[in-house]
Tab-separated table of C-alpha atoms and ligand atoms in Angstrom:
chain	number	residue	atom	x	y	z
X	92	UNK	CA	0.000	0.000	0.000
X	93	UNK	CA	1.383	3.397	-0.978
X	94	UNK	CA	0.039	6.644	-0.069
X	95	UNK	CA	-1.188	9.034	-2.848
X	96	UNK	CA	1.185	12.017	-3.962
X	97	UNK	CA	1.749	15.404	-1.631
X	98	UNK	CA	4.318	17.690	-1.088
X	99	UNK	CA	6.838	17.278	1.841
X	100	UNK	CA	7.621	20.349	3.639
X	101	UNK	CA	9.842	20.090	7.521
X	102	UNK	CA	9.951	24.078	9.141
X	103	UNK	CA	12.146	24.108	11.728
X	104	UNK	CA	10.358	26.359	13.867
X	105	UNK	CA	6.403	27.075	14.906
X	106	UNK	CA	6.398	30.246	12.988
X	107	UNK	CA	7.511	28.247	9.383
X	108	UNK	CA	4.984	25.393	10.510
X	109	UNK	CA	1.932	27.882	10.689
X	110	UNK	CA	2.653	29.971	8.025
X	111	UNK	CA	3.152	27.015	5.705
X	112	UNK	CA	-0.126	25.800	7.293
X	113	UNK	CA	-1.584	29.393	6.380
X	114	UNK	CA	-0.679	29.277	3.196
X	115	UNK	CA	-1.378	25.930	1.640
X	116	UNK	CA	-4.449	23.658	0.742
X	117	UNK	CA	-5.133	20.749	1.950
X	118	UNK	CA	-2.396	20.187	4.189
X	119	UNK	CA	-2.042	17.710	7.344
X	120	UNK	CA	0.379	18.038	10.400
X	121	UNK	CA	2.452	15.404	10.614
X	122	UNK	CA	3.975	14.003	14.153
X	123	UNK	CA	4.988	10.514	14.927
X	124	UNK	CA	3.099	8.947	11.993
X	125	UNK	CA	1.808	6.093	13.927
X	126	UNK	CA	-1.882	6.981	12.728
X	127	UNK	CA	-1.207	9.609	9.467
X	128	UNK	CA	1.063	6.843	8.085
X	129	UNK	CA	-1.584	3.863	8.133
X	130	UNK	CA	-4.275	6.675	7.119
X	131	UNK	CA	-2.010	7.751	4.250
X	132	UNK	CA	-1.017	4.450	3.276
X	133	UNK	CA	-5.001	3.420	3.314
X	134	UNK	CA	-6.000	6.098	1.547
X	135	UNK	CA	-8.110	7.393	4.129
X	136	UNK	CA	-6.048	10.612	3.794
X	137	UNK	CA	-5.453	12.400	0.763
X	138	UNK	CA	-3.580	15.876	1.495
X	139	UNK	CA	-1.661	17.733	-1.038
X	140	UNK	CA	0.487	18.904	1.774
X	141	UNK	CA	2.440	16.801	4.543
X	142	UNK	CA	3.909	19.465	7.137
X	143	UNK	CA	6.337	17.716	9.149
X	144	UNK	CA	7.220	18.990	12.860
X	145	UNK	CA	9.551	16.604	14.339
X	146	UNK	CA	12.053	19.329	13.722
X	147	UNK	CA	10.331	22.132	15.840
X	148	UNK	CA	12.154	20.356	18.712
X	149	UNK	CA	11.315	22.881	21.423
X	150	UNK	CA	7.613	21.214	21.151
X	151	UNK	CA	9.092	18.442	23.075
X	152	UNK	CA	9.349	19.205	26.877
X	153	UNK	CA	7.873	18.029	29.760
X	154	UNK	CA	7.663	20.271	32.893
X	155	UNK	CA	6.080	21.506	35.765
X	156	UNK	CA	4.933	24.589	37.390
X	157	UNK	CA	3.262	24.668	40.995
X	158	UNK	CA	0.173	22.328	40.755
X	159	UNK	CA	0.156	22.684	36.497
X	160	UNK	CA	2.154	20.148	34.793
X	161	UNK	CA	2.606	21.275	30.592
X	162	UNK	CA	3.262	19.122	28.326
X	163	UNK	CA	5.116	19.987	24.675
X	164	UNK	CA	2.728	18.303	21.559
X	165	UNK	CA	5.654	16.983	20.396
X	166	UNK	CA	6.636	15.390	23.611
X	167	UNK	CA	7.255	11.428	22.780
X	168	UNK	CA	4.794	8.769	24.483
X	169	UNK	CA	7.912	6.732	25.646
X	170	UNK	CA	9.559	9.969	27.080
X	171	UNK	CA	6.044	10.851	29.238
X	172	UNK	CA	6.374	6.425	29.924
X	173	UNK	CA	9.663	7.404	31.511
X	174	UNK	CA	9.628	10.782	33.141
X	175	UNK	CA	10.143	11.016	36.673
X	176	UNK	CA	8.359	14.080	37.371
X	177	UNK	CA	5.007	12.170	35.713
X	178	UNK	CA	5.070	9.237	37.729
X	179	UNK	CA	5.380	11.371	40.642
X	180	UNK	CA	3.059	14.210	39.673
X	181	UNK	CA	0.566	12.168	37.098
X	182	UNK	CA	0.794	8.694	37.784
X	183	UNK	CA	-2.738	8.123	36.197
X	184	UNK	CA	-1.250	9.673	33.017
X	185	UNK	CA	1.686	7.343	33.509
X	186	UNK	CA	-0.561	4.061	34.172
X	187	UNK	CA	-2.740	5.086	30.958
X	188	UNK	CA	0.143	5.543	28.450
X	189	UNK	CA	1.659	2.218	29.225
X	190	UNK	CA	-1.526	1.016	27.823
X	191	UNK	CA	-0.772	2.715	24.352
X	192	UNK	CA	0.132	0.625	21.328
X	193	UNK	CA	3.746	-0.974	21.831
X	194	UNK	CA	6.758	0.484	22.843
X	195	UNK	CA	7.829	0.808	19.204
X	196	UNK	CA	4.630	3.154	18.471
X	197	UNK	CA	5.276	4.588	21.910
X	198	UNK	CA	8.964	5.576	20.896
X	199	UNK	CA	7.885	7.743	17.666
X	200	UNK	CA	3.910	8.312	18.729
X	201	UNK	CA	3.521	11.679	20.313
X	202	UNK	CA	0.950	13.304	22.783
X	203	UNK	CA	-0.071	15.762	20.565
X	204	UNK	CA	-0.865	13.608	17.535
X	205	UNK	CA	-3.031	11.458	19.975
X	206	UNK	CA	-5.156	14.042	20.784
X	207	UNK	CA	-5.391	15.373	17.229
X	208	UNK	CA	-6.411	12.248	15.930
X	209	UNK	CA	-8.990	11.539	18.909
X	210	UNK	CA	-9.382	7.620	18.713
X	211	UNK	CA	-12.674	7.407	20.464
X	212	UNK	CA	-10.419	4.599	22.489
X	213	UNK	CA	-7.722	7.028	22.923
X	214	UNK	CA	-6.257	6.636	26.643
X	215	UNK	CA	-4.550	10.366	25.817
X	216	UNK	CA	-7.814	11.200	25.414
X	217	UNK	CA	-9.701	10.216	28.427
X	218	UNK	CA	-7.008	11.148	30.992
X	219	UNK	CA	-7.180	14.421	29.546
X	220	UNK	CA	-10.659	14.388	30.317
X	221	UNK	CA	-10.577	13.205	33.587
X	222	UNK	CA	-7.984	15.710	34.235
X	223	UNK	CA	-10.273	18.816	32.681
X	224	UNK	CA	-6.870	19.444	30.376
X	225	UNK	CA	-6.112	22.628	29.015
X	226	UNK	CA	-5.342	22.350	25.149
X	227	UNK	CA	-2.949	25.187	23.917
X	228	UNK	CA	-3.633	26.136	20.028
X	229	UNK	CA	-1.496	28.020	18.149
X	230	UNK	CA	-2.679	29.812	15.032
X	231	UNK	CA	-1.954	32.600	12.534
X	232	UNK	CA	-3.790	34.882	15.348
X	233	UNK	CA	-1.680	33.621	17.885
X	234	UNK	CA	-2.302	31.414	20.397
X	235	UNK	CA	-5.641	30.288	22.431
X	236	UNK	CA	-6.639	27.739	24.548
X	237	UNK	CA	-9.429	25.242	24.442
X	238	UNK	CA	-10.247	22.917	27.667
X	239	UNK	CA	-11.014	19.438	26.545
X	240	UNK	CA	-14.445	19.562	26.409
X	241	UNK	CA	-14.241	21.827	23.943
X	242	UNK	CA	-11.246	20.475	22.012
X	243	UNK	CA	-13.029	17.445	21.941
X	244	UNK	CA	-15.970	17.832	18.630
X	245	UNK	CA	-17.067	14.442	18.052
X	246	UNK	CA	-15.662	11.061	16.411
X	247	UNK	CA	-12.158	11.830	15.547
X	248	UNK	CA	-12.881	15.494	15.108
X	249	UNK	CA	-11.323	18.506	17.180
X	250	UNK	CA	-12.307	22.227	17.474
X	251	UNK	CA	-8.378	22.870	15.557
X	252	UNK	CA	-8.854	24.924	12.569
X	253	UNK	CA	-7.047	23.645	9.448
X	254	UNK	CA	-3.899	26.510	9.857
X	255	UNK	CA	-3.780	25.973	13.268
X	256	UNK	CA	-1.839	23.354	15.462
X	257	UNK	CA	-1.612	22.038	19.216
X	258	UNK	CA	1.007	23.159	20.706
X	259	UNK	CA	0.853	21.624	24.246
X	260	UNK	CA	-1.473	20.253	26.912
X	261	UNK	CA	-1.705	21.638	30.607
X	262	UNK	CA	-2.763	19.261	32.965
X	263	UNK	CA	-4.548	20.530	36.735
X	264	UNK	CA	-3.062	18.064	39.372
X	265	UNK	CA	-4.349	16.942	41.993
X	266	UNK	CA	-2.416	16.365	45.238
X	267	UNK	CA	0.349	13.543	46.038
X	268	UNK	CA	-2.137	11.572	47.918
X	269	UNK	CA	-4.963	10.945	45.577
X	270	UNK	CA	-5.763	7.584	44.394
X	271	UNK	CA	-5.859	6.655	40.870
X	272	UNK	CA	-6.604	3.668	37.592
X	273	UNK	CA	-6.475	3.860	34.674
X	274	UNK	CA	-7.820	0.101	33.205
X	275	UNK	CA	-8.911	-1.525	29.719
X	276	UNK	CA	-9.938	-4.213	28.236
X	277	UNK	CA	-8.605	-5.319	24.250
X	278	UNK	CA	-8.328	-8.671	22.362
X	279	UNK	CA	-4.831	-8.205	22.092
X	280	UNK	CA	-2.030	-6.632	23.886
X	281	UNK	CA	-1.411	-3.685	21.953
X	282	UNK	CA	-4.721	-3.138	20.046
X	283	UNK	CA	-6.726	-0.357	21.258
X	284	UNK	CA	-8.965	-0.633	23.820
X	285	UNK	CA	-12.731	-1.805	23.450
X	286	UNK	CA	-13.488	0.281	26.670
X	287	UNK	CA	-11.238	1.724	29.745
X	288	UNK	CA	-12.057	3.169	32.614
X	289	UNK	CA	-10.274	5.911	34.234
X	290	UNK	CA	-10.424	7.443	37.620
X	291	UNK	CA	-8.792	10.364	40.056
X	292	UNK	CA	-10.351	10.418	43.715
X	293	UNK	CA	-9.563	11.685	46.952
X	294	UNK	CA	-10.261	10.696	50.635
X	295	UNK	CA	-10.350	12.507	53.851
X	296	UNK	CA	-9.071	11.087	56.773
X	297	UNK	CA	-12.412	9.367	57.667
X	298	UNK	CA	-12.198	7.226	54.232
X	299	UNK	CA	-14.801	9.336	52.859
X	300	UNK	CA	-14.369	10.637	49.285
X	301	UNK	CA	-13.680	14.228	48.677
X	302	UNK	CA	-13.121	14.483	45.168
X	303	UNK	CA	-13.165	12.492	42.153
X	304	UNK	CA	-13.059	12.255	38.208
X	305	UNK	CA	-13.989	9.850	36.379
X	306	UNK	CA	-14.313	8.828	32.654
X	307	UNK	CA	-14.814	5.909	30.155
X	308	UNK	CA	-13.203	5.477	26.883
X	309	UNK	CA	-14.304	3.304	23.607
X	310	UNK	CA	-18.249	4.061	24.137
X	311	UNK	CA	-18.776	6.979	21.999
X	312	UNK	CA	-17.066	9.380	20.166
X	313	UNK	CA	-15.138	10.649	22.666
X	314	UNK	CA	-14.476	10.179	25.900
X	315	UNK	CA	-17.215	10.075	28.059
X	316	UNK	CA	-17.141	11.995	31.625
X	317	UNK	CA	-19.291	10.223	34.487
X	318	UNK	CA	-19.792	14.123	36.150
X	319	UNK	CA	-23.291	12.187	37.842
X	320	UNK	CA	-21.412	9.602	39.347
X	321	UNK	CA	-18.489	11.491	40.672
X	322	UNK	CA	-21.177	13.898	42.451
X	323	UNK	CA	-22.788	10.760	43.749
X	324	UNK	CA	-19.283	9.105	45.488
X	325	UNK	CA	-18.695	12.505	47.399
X	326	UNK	CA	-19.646	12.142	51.108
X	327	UNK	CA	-19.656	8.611	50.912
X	328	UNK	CA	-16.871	5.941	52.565
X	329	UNK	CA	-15.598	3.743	49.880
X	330	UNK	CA	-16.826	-0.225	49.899
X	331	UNK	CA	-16.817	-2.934	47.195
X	332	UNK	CA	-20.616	-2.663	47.586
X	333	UNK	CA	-20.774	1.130	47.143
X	334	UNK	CA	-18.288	0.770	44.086
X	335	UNK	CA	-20.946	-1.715	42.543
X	336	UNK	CA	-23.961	0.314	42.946
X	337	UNK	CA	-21.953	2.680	41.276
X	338	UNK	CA	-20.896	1.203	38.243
X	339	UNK	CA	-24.473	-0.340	37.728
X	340	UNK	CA	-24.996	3.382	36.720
X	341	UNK	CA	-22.930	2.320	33.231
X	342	UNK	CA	-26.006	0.101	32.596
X	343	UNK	CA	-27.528	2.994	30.864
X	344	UNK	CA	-25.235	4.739	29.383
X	345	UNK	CA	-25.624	5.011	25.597
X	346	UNK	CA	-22.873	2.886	24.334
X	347	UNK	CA	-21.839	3.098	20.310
X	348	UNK	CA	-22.145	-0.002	18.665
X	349	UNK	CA	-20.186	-1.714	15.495
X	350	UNK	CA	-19.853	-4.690	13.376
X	351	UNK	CA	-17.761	-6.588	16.032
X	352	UNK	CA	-18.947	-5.221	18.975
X	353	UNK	CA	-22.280	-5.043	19.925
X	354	UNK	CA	-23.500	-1.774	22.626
X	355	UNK	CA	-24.385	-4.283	25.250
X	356	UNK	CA	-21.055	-5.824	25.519
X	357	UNK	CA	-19.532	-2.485	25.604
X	358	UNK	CA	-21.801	-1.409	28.723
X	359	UNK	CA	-20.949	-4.912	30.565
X	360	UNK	CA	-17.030	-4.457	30.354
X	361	UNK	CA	-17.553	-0.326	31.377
X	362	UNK	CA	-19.467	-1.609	34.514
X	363	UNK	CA	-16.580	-3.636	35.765
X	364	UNK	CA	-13.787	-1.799	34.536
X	365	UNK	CA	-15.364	1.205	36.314
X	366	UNK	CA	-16.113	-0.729	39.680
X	367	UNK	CA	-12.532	-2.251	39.193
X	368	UNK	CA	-10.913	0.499	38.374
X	369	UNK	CA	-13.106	2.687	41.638
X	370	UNK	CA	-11.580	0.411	43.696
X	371	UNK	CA	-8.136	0.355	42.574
X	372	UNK	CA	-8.285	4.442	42.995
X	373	UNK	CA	-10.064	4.208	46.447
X	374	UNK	CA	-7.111	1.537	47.706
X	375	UNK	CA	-4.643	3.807	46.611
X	376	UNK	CA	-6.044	7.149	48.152
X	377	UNK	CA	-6.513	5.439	51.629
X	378	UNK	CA	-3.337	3.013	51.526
X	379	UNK	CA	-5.267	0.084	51.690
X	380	UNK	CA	-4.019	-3.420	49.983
X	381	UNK	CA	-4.369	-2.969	46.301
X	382	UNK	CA	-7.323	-5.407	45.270
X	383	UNK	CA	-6.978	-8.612	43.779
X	384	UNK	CA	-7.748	-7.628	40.201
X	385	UNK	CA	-5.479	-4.910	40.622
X	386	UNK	CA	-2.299	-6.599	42.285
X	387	UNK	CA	-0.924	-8.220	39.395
X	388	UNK	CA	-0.770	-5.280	37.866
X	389	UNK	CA	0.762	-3.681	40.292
X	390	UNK	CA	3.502	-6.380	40.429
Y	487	FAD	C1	0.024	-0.917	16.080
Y	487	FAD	C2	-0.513	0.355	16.668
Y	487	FAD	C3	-1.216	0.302	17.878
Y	487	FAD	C4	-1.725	1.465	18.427
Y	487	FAD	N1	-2.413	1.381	19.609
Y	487	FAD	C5	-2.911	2.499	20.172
Y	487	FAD	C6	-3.597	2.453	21.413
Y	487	FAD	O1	-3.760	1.410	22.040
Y	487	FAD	N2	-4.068	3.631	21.905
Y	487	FAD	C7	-3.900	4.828	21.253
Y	487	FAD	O2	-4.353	5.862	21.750
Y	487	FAD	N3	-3.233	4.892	20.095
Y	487	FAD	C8	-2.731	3.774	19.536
Y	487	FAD	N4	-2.064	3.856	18.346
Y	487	FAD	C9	-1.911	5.189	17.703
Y	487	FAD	C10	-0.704	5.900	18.288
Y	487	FAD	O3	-0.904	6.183	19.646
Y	487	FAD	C11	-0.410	7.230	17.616
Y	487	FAD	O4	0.827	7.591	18.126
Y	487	FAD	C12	-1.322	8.408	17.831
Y	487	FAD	O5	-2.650	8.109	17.506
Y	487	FAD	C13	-0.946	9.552	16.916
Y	487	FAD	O6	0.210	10.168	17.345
Y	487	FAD	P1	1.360	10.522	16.309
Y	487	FAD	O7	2.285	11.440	17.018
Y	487	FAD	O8	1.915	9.300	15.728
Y	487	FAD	O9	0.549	11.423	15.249
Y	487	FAD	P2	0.470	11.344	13.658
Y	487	FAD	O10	0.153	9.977	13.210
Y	487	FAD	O11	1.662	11.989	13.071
Y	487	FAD	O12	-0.786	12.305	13.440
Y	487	FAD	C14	-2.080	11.890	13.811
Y	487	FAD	C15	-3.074	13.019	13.451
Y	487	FAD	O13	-2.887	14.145	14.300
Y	487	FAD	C16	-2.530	15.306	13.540
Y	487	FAD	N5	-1.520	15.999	14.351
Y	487	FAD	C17	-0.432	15.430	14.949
Y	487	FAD	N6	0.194	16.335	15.724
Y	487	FAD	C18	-0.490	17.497	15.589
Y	487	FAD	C19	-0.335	18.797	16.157
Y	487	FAD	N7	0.637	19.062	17.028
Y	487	FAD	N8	-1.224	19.758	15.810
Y	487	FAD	C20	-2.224	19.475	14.941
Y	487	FAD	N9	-2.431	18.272	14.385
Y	487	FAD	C21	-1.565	17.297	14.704
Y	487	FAD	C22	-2.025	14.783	12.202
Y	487	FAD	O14	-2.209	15.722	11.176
Y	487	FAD	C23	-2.906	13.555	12.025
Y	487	FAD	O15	-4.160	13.931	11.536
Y	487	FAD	C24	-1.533	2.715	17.776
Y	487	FAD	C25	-0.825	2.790	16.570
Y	487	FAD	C26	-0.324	1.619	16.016
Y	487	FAD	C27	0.431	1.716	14.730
């Protein structure tokens, strides 16, 4: 398979990117090529234009300021996989990329060109969520920003303009001692997820839950935020029975369907992977033992 003809252009800076972007038709960002490549290759893309940014190499950073962690577009999944500061300041973010393709898509695949392409299975995707993420677009006006939600359109399909690019991704984070999961289930190791289940929550001294975030991924078009449920958990002490009644909420959630996979299936595997992954995050926020699902994992 061979992709159809375009022009190759590589700026070395934002400012050559956009204006090259600005200027041309039909033209398509390209990052780590882990998605554009297949889509080009299938046909499924047809620009006239491939604008290349692996050389605008100050889109690659990772860093932290106070409780906002920013992350560069171009920032490599394997470098978030093996950042320090992330597994101490955004383990959830750290649990949900080593659940991304294979560490050879992880060592060219970027952040940015995750959420541009916005697999409705995307784990960059519904950690962002969870997180209420900060997008950071750059365009010939300049730059704005766009909180997920809003970034976010529908099935692969984000509020960027076609002469405008991300640029980076701020993440909100929550304190040390918040519990986390990030969980999915495929066919294969590797293959995208049919559904995950994320989840950020805190606990007061008590046991009782604070705060908490949660979101599915794989049911519809984009990630889907569980705002009712979080609302619910606050006030009450966590329990495997409390975590169940929970989840049961997933039972009506309006779940997409396809030719393999069928909406009710989808809805069974969100119920457990959220009451797994509730309990996972609760056992982590209070120090309890990790649960049995969860401890080979954790191994
Ligand atoms: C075998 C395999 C398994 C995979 N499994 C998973 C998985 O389990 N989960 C998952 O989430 N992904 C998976 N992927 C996809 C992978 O994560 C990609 O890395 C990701 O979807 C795209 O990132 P990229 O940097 O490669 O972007 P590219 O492929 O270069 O670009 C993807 C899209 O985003 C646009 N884009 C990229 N960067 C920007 C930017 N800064 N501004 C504007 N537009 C931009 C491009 O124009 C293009 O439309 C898999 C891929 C393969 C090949």
């Amino acid at each position: 398979m061979k992709p159809p003809p375009f022009a190759y252009h590589a700026p070395s800076s934002l400012n050559e990117a956009l204006q090259l972007l600005g200027r041309l038709e039909n033209a398509r960002v390209l990052a780590g090529g882990q998605s554009l490549m297949p889509m080009l290759n299938m046909r499924f893309a047809q620009p006239d234009h491939v604008v290349d940014i692996n050389g605008i190499t100050d889109l690659a950073y990772i860093r932290r300021e106070g409780m906002m962690l920013e992350i560069g577009a171009l920032t490599r999944q394997r470098d978030i996989e093996f950042s320090p500061l992330i597994a101490e300041a955004c383990p959830l973010l750290r649990e949900a990329i080593l659940q991304v393709g294979h560490r050879q898509t992880r060592n060219r695949g970027t952040l940015g060109g995750s959420l541009c392409h916005l697999d409705p299975a995307a784990e960059m995707a519904a950690v962002a969520a969870i997180y209420g993420a900060e997008l950071v677009i750059a365009g010939p006006q300049g730059q704005r920003t766009a909180a997920f939600a809003e970034f976010a359109l529908d099935y692969m399909t984000t509020c960027l303009a076609p002469e405008e690019m991300l640029v980076a991704v701020r993440y909100p984070l929550w304190p040390a001692e918040s519990g986390y999961c990030f969980i999915e289930y495929a066919r294969r190791h590797g293959d995208f997820a049919i559904v995950s289940a994320g989840v950020l929550l805190r606990a007061d001294a008590s046991g009782r839950i604070s705060q908490a975030s949660l979101a599915l991924g794989g049911v519809g078009a984009v990630p889907l935020k569980l705002d009712a449920i979080a609302a619910e958990l606050i006030g009450k002490a966590g329990s495997p029975a409390v975590f169940a009644t929970m989840a049961e909420a997933c039972g009506d959630i309006d779940a997409m369907e396809d030719a393999l996979i069928t909406a009710t299936y989808r809805r069974q595997l969100a119920k457990t992977l959220l009451r797994r992954a509730l309990e996972t995050a609760y056992a982590r926020a209070t120090g309890q033992p990790l649960p049995r699902h969860a401890q080979h994992r954790a191994a």
